[in-house]
Amino acid sequence: MKANLSRLKKFEPEKEALMEEILEGLSKTQKELPSKLFYDKKGSSLFDEICNLEEYYLTRTETSIMTDNIDEICSVLGDNCVLIELGSGSSKKIRLLLSGLKTPAGYVPIDISEEHLLNSVRILAGDFPNLRIYPVYADYTQPFSLPAIKSTPSKQVVYYPGSTIGNFEPDYASEFLNRIGKELEIGDGLLIGIDLKKDKRTIEAAYNDKKGITAEFNLNILERLNRELGTNFDLDNWAHSAFYNKEHGRIEMHLRSLREQKVRVNGSSITQLKDETILTEYSYKYSIEDFKQLISDSFNLEKIWTDRENKFGILYFEVI
Ligand code: AVI
């Protein structure tokens, strides 16, 4: 059966609330912008490029772990489960699972980029004509309802690949995933990819690629604000900066002001000193044990798959 795009569920983030969030972030001592702003059409395709970069080991490693263990992963998930993917993007990673599972009861891709979501669902529906697809256009960190699944699934499995969970602060990550666990039933699953702690040099290279794609991705936030919300950031006055903060176990991505400047944001004038930064993203790296503890209120760790160098982990948890 084809994906029914007219049934697409819509939960568009309110522009005004977003503006307020932006102003609040820019008024803090350490100025910040929400990283969900990365993923407009341009940002989403820049992110796809990042995933193919030599330095960005995350995607490559996760894919090879999935490929090497796909039979075992599919047998753990079992027949007739429904897959719910948080932040499905171009829906590429799900293909391995959809090809490996015998009779998936459905696929629910959830994404904040409408165009990206629709395009990828169209392509996927062509390649998996028997799959029921229920796309949901939403910011998955906000409450939303899941579409009704036509056939009764054996269980629901939330698929959250790519170490995207690392982009939230640990307290929030814990609250968010434990909350999802509470909405699932006992025995449902969570298949999640996490970037593991490792040497600083490898991590920093992944966020400072030689081609400058990550820099472009970072600067695109300002371009997007100018285009969509009428701000006047001069892109020539900002530089990309990314470094590993060992104490907190995280990459910090910032935009550094190259000179003292003023920026107009919704009628307010924001002053930016030379070398002052706007924080745009955290990317936390975990040990398996720390991650397990983080969501232990709702989940029990059942299975671990990693690569030979222990760069990345794919973990399967069951709701308790
Ligand atoms: C989406 N997320 C897991 C990426 C990461 O590695 O934290 C986002 C990213 N930022 C810069 N490069 C990639």
Coordinates of C-alpha atoms and ligand atoms in Angstrom, one line a residue:
M1 CA 0.0 0.0 0.0
K2 CA 1.2 3.5 -0.9
A3 CA 1.9 6.2 1.8
N4 CA -1.2 8.4 2.0
L5 CA 0.3 11.9 2.1
S6 CA -3.0 13.6 2.6
R7 CA -3.1 12.0 6.0
L8 CA 0.1 13.7 6.9
K9 CA -0.1 14.9 10.5
K10 CA 0.9 18.5 11.0
F11 CA 2.2 20.2 14.1
E12 CA 4.0 23.3 12.8
P13 CA 6.1 25.1 15.5
E14 CA 4.6 28.5 16.1
K15 CA 6.7 31.3 14.6
E16 CA 6.0 33.7 17.4
A17 CA 7.0 31.2 20.1
L18 CA 10.2 30.5 18.1
M19 CA 11.0 34.2 17.9
E20 CA 10.6 34.5 21.7
E21 CA 12.8 31.4 22.2
I22 CA 15.5 33.1 19.9
L23 CA 15.4 36.4 21.7
E24 CA 15.6 34.7 25.1
G25 CA 18.6 32.7 23.9
L26 CA 20.4 35.8 22.6
S27 CA 19.8 37.6 25.9
K28 CA 21.7 35.0 28.0
T29 CA 25.2 35.6 29.2
Q30 CA 26.4 32.8 26.9
K31 CA 24.2 33.6 23.9
E32 CA 22.6 30.6 22.3
L33 CA 20.4 29.6 19.4
P34 CA 18.3 26.4 19.3
S35 CA 19.9 23.7 17.2
K36 CA 16.6 22.6 15.7
L37 CA 17.1 25.7 13.5
F38 CA 19.7 23.8 11.6
Y39 CA 17.3 21.7 9.7
D40 CA 15.6 23.7 7.0
K41 CA 15.9 22.5 3.5
K42 CA 19.4 23.7 3.0
G43 CA 20.5 22.6 6.5
S44 CA 19.1 19.2 6.0
S45 CA 21.0 18.6 2.8
L46 CA 24.2 20.0 4.3
F47 CA 23.7 17.5 7.1
D48 CA 23.4 14.7 4.6
E49 CA 26.7 15.9 3.2
I50 CA 28.3 15.9 6.6
C51 CA 27.2 12.3 7.1
N52 CA 29.4 11.4 4.0
L53 CA 32.5 13.3 5.1
E54 CA 35.7 11.4 5.7
E55 CA 36.1 13.0 9.2
Y56 CA 32.5 12.4 10.3
Y57 CA 33.0 8.7 11.4
L58 CA 29.6 8.6 13.1
T59 CA 27.3 7.7 10.2
R60 CA 29.7 5.4 8.5
T61 CA 30.4 3.5 11.7
E62 CA 26.7 3.2 12.7
T63 CA 25.9 2.0 9.2
S64 CA 28.5 -0.7 9.3
I65 CA 27.4 -1.9 12.8
M66 CA 23.9 -2.1 11.5
T67 CA 24.9 -4.0 8.3
D68 CA 27.2 -6.4 10.2
N69 CA 24.5 -7.3 12.7
I70 CA 21.2 -6.8 10.7
D71 CA 20.0 -10.4 11.1
E72 CA 20.4 -10.4 14.9
I73 CA 18.9 -6.9 15.2
C74 CA 15.9 -7.9 13.2
S75 CA 15.4 -11.1 15.2
V76 CA 15.5 -9.0 18.4
L77 CA 12.9 -6.7 17.0
G78 CA 10.8 -9.6 15.8
D79 CA 8.1 -9.9 13.1
N80 CA 5.2 -7.5 12.8
C81 CA 6.6 -4.6 14.9
V82 CA 5.8 -1.0 14.0
L83 CA 8.9 1.2 13.7
I84 CA 8.6 4.8 14.9
E85 CA 11.6 6.9 13.8
L86 CA 12.4 10.1 15.6
G87 CA 13.9 12.7 13.2
S88 CA 13.7 10.5 10.1
G89 CA 15.4 13.0 7.8
S90 CA 16.1 11.3 4.5
S91 CA 14.8 7.9 5.8
K92 CA 18.0 6.2 4.6
K93 CA 18.9 4.4 7.8
I94 CA 15.6 2.7 8.1
R95 CA 16.0 0.9 4.8
L96 CA 18.3 -1.7 6.3
L97 CA 15.7 -2.5 9.0
L98 CA 12.8 -2.5 6.5
S99 CA 14.7 -4.8 4.2
G100 CA 15.7 -7.1 7.0
L101 CA 12.3 -7.4 8.9
K102 CA 10.0 -9.9 7.4
T103 CA 6.6 -8.2 8.0
P104 CA 6.9 -4.8 9.6
A105 CA 3.4 -3.6 10.6
G106 CA 4.2 0.0 9.7
Y107 CA 6.7 2.8 9.6
V108 CA 6.0 6.1 11.3
P109 CA 8.7 8.7 10.3
I110 CA 8.6 11.9 12.3
D111 CA 10.5 14.9 11.2
I112 CA 10.6 18.7 11.6
S113 CA 11.5 19.4 7.9
E114 CA 8.3 19.0 6.0
E115 CA 9.8 19.0 2.5
H116 CA 12.5 16.5 3.5
L117 CA 9.9 14.3 5.1
L118 CA 7.6 14.3 2.1
N119 CA 10.3 13.7 -0.4
S120 CA 11.8 10.8 1.5
V121 CA 8.4 9.2 2.1
R122 CA 7.6 9.4 -1.6
I123 CA 10.8 7.6 -2.5
L124 CA 10.4 5.0 0.3
A125 CA 6.9 4.2 -0.8
G126 CA 8.1 3.5 -4.3
D127 CA 10.8 1.1 -3.0
F128 CA 8.6 -0.6 -0.3
P129 CA 5.2 -0.8 -2.0
N130 CA 3.7 -3.1 0.7
L131 CA 4.8 -1.0 3.6
R132 CA 2.2 1.2 5.4
I133 CA 3.8 4.6 6.0
Y134 CA 2.3 7.1 8.4
P135 CA 4.4 10.3 8.2
V136 CA 4.2 12.8 11.0
Y137 CA 5.4 16.4 10.5
A138 CA 6.4 17.5 14.0
D139 CA 9.0 18.7 16.4
Y140 CA 9.2 15.3 18.2
T141 CA 10.5 16.9 21.4
Q142 CA 7.0 18.5 21.8
P143 CA 3.9 16.4 22.6
F144 CA 2.2 14.9 19.5
S145 CA -0.1 12.1 18.9
L146 CA 0.7 9.0 16.9
P147 CA -1.5 7.9 14.0
A148 CA -3.6 4.8 14.4
I149 CA -1.9 1.8 12.9
K150 CA -4.2 -0.3 10.7
S151 CA -3.0 -3.8 11.7
T152 CA -2.2 -4.8 15.3
P153 CA 1.5 -4.7 15.7
S154 CA 3.4 -7.2 17.9
K155 CA 5.2 -4.2 19.6
Q156 CA 6.2 -0.7 19.0
V157 CA 9.9 0.0 18.5
V158 CA 11.2 3.6 18.7
Y159 CA 14.2 3.9 16.4
Y160 CA 16.5 6.8 17.2
P161 CA 19.7 6.5 15.3
G162 CA 22.6 8.9 14.5
S163 CA 23.4 9.8 18.1
T164 CA 20.9 12.6 17.9
I165 CA 20.2 12.1 21.6
G166 CA 23.7 13.5 22.1
N167 CA 22.4 16.9 21.0
F168 CA 20.4 17.2 24.2
E169 CA 21.8 17.9 27.6
P170 CA 21.8 14.7 29.7
D171 CA 19.1 15.8 32.1
Y172 CA 16.8 16.6 29.2
A173 CA 17.8 13.5 27.3
S174 CA 16.9 11.4 30.4
E175 CA 13.6 13.1 30.9
F176 CA 12.7 13.0 27.2
L177 CA 13.4 9.3 26.7
N178 CA 12.0 8.2 30.1
R179 CA 8.8 10.1 29.1
I180 CA 8.7 8.3 25.8
G181 CA 9.1 5.0 27.7
K182 CA 6.1 5.9 29.9
E183 CA 4.0 6.4 26.7
L184 CA 5.0 2.9 25.4
E185 CA 3.9 -0.4 26.7
I186 CA 6.0 -2.9 28.7
G187 CA 8.0 -5.0 26.2
D188 CA 8.1 -2.3 23.6
G189 CA 11.5 -1.3 22.4
L190 CA 14.0 1.5 21.8
L191 CA 16.8 1.0 19.3
I192 CA 19.2 3.9 19.7
G193 CA 22.6 4.9 18.3
I194 CA 25.0 6.7 20.6
D195 CA 28.4 8.2 19.9
L196 CA 30.9 6.8 22.5
K197 CA 33.6 8.6 24.4
K198 CA 37.0 8.5 22.6
D199 CA 40.1 10.5 21.9
K200 CA 39.6 14.3 21.6
R201 CA 41.4 14.5 18.2
T202 CA 39.0 12.1 16.4
I203 CA 36.0 13.8 17.9
E204 CA 37.2 17.4 17.1
A205 CA 38.1 16.4 13.5
A206 CA 34.5 15.2 12.9
Y207 CA 33.2 18.7 13.6
N208 CA 35.9 20.7 11.8
D209 CA 36.0 19.1 8.4
K210 CA 38.5 20.2 5.8
K211 CA 35.9 21.0 3.2
G212 CA 34.1 23.4 5.6
I213 CA 30.7 21.8 5.3
T214 CA 30.1 21.8 9.0
A215 CA 31.0 25.5 9.1
E216 CA 28.4 26.1 6.3
F217 CA 25.9 24.1 8.3
N218 CA 26.5 26.2 11.4
L219 CA 26.4 29.5 9.6
N220 CA 23.1 28.5 7.8
I221 CA 21.3 29.1 11.1
L222 CA 22.0 32.9 10.6
E223 CA 21.1 32.8 7.0
R224 CA 17.8 31.1 7.9
L225 CA 17.0 33.7 10.6
N226 CA 17.6 36.5 8.1
R227 CA 15.4 34.9 5.5
E228 CA 12.6 33.7 7.6
L229 CA 12.5 36.0 10.6
G230 CA 13.9 39.3 9.1
T231 CA 17.1 39.5 11.2
N232 CA 20.2 41.2 9.7
F233 CA 23.1 38.9 10.6
D234 CA 26.1 39.7 8.3
L235 CA 27.4 36.3 7.5
D236 CA 30.9 37.7 6.8
N237 CA 31.2 38.7 10.4
W238 CA 30.9 35.2 11.9
A239 CA 33.1 32.2 12.1
H240 CA 32.4 28.5 12.9
S241 CA 34.0 27.1 16.1
A242 CA 33.8 23.6 17.4
F243 CA 35.8 22.0 20.3
Y244 CA 35.6 19.1 22.7
N245 CA 34.8 20.0 26.3
K246 CA 36.3 17.0 28.1
E247 CA 34.9 17.9 31.5
H248 CA 31.3 17.7 30.2
G249 CA 32.1 15.0 27.5
R250 CA 30.7 17.1 24.7
I251 CA 31.5 18.9 21.5
E252 CA 30.4 22.5 21.7
M253 CA 29.6 24.3 18.4
H254 CA 29.6 28.1 18.4
L255 CA 29.4 31.0 16.0
R256 CA 32.1 33.5 16.9
S257 CA 31.7 37.2 16.2
L258 CA 34.7 38.5 14.2
R259 CA 34.1 42.1 15.3
E260 CA 31.9 44.1 17.6
Q261 CA 28.6 44.4 15.9
K262 CA 24.9 45.0 16.4
V263 CA 22.2 42.7 15.1
R264 CA 18.5 43.5 14.7
V265 CA 16.2 40.8 16.0
N266 CA 12.4 41.4 16.1
G267 CA 12.8 45.1 16.8
S268 CA 15.5 44.6 19.5
S269 CA 19.2 45.4 18.9
I270 CA 21.5 42.8 20.2
T271 CA 25.2 43.8 20.7
Q272 CA 27.8 41.2 20.0
L273 CA 31.4 41.8 21.1
K274 CA 34.4 40.8 19.1
D275 CA 35.1 37.1 19.8
E276 CA 31.9 36.7 21.8
T277 CA 30.1 33.5 20.7
I278 CA 26.6 32.2 20.2
L279 CA 26.3 28.5 21.2
T280 CA 24.5 26.6 18.5
E281 CA 24.9 22.9 19.5
Y282 CA 26.1 20.4 22.1
S283 CA 27.0 16.9 21.0
Y284 CA 27.4 14.7 24.0
K285 CA 29.5 11.5 23.9
Y286 CA 28.6 8.7 26.3
S287 CA 29.9 5.6 27.9
I288 CA 27.4 2.7 27.6
E289 CA 27.1 2.5 31.3
D290 CA 26.4 6.2 31.7
F291 CA 23.8 6.0 29.0
K292 CA 22.1 3.0 30.5
Q293 CA 21.8 4.8 33.8
L294 CA 20.4 7.8 32.1
I295 CA 17.2 6.1 31.0
S296 CA 17.0 3.3 33.7
D297 CA 13.6 4.7 35.0
S298 CA 11.8 3.4 31.9
F299 CA 14.2 1.1 30.1
N300 CA 16.3 -2.0 30.6
L301 CA 19.4 -2.5 28.3
E302 CA 19.0 -5.8 26.4
K303 CA 21.6 -5.8 23.7
I304 CA 24.7 -3.9 22.6
W305 CA 26.3 -3.8 19.2
T306 CA 29.5 -1.8 18.6
D307 CA 32.4 -1.6 16.0
R308 CA 35.8 -3.0 16.7
E309 CA 37.2 0.3 17.9
N310 CA 34.2 1.0 20.1
K311 CA 33.6 4.3 18.4
F312 CA 29.8 4.0 18.3
G313 CA 27.1 1.9 20.0
I314 CA 23.7 0.7 18.9
L315 CA 21.7 -0.2 21.9
Y316 CA 18.5 -2.1 22.3
F317 CA 16.4 -1.3 25.4
E318 CA 13.1 -2.8 26.5
V319 CA 10.4 -0.8 28.3
I320 CA 10.0 -2.0 31.9
Ligands
AVI1 C1 22.5 15.2 14.4 N1 23.7 15.1 15.3 C2 23.8 13.8 15.8 C3 24.9 15.6 14.7 C4 26.0 15.5 15.7 O1 27.0 14.9 15.4 O2 25.9 15.9 16.9 C5 24.8 17.1 14.3 C6 26.0 17.7 13.8 N2 26.5 18.8 14.1 C7 27.6 19.0 13.4 N3 27.9 18.0 12.7 C8 26.9 17.1 12.9

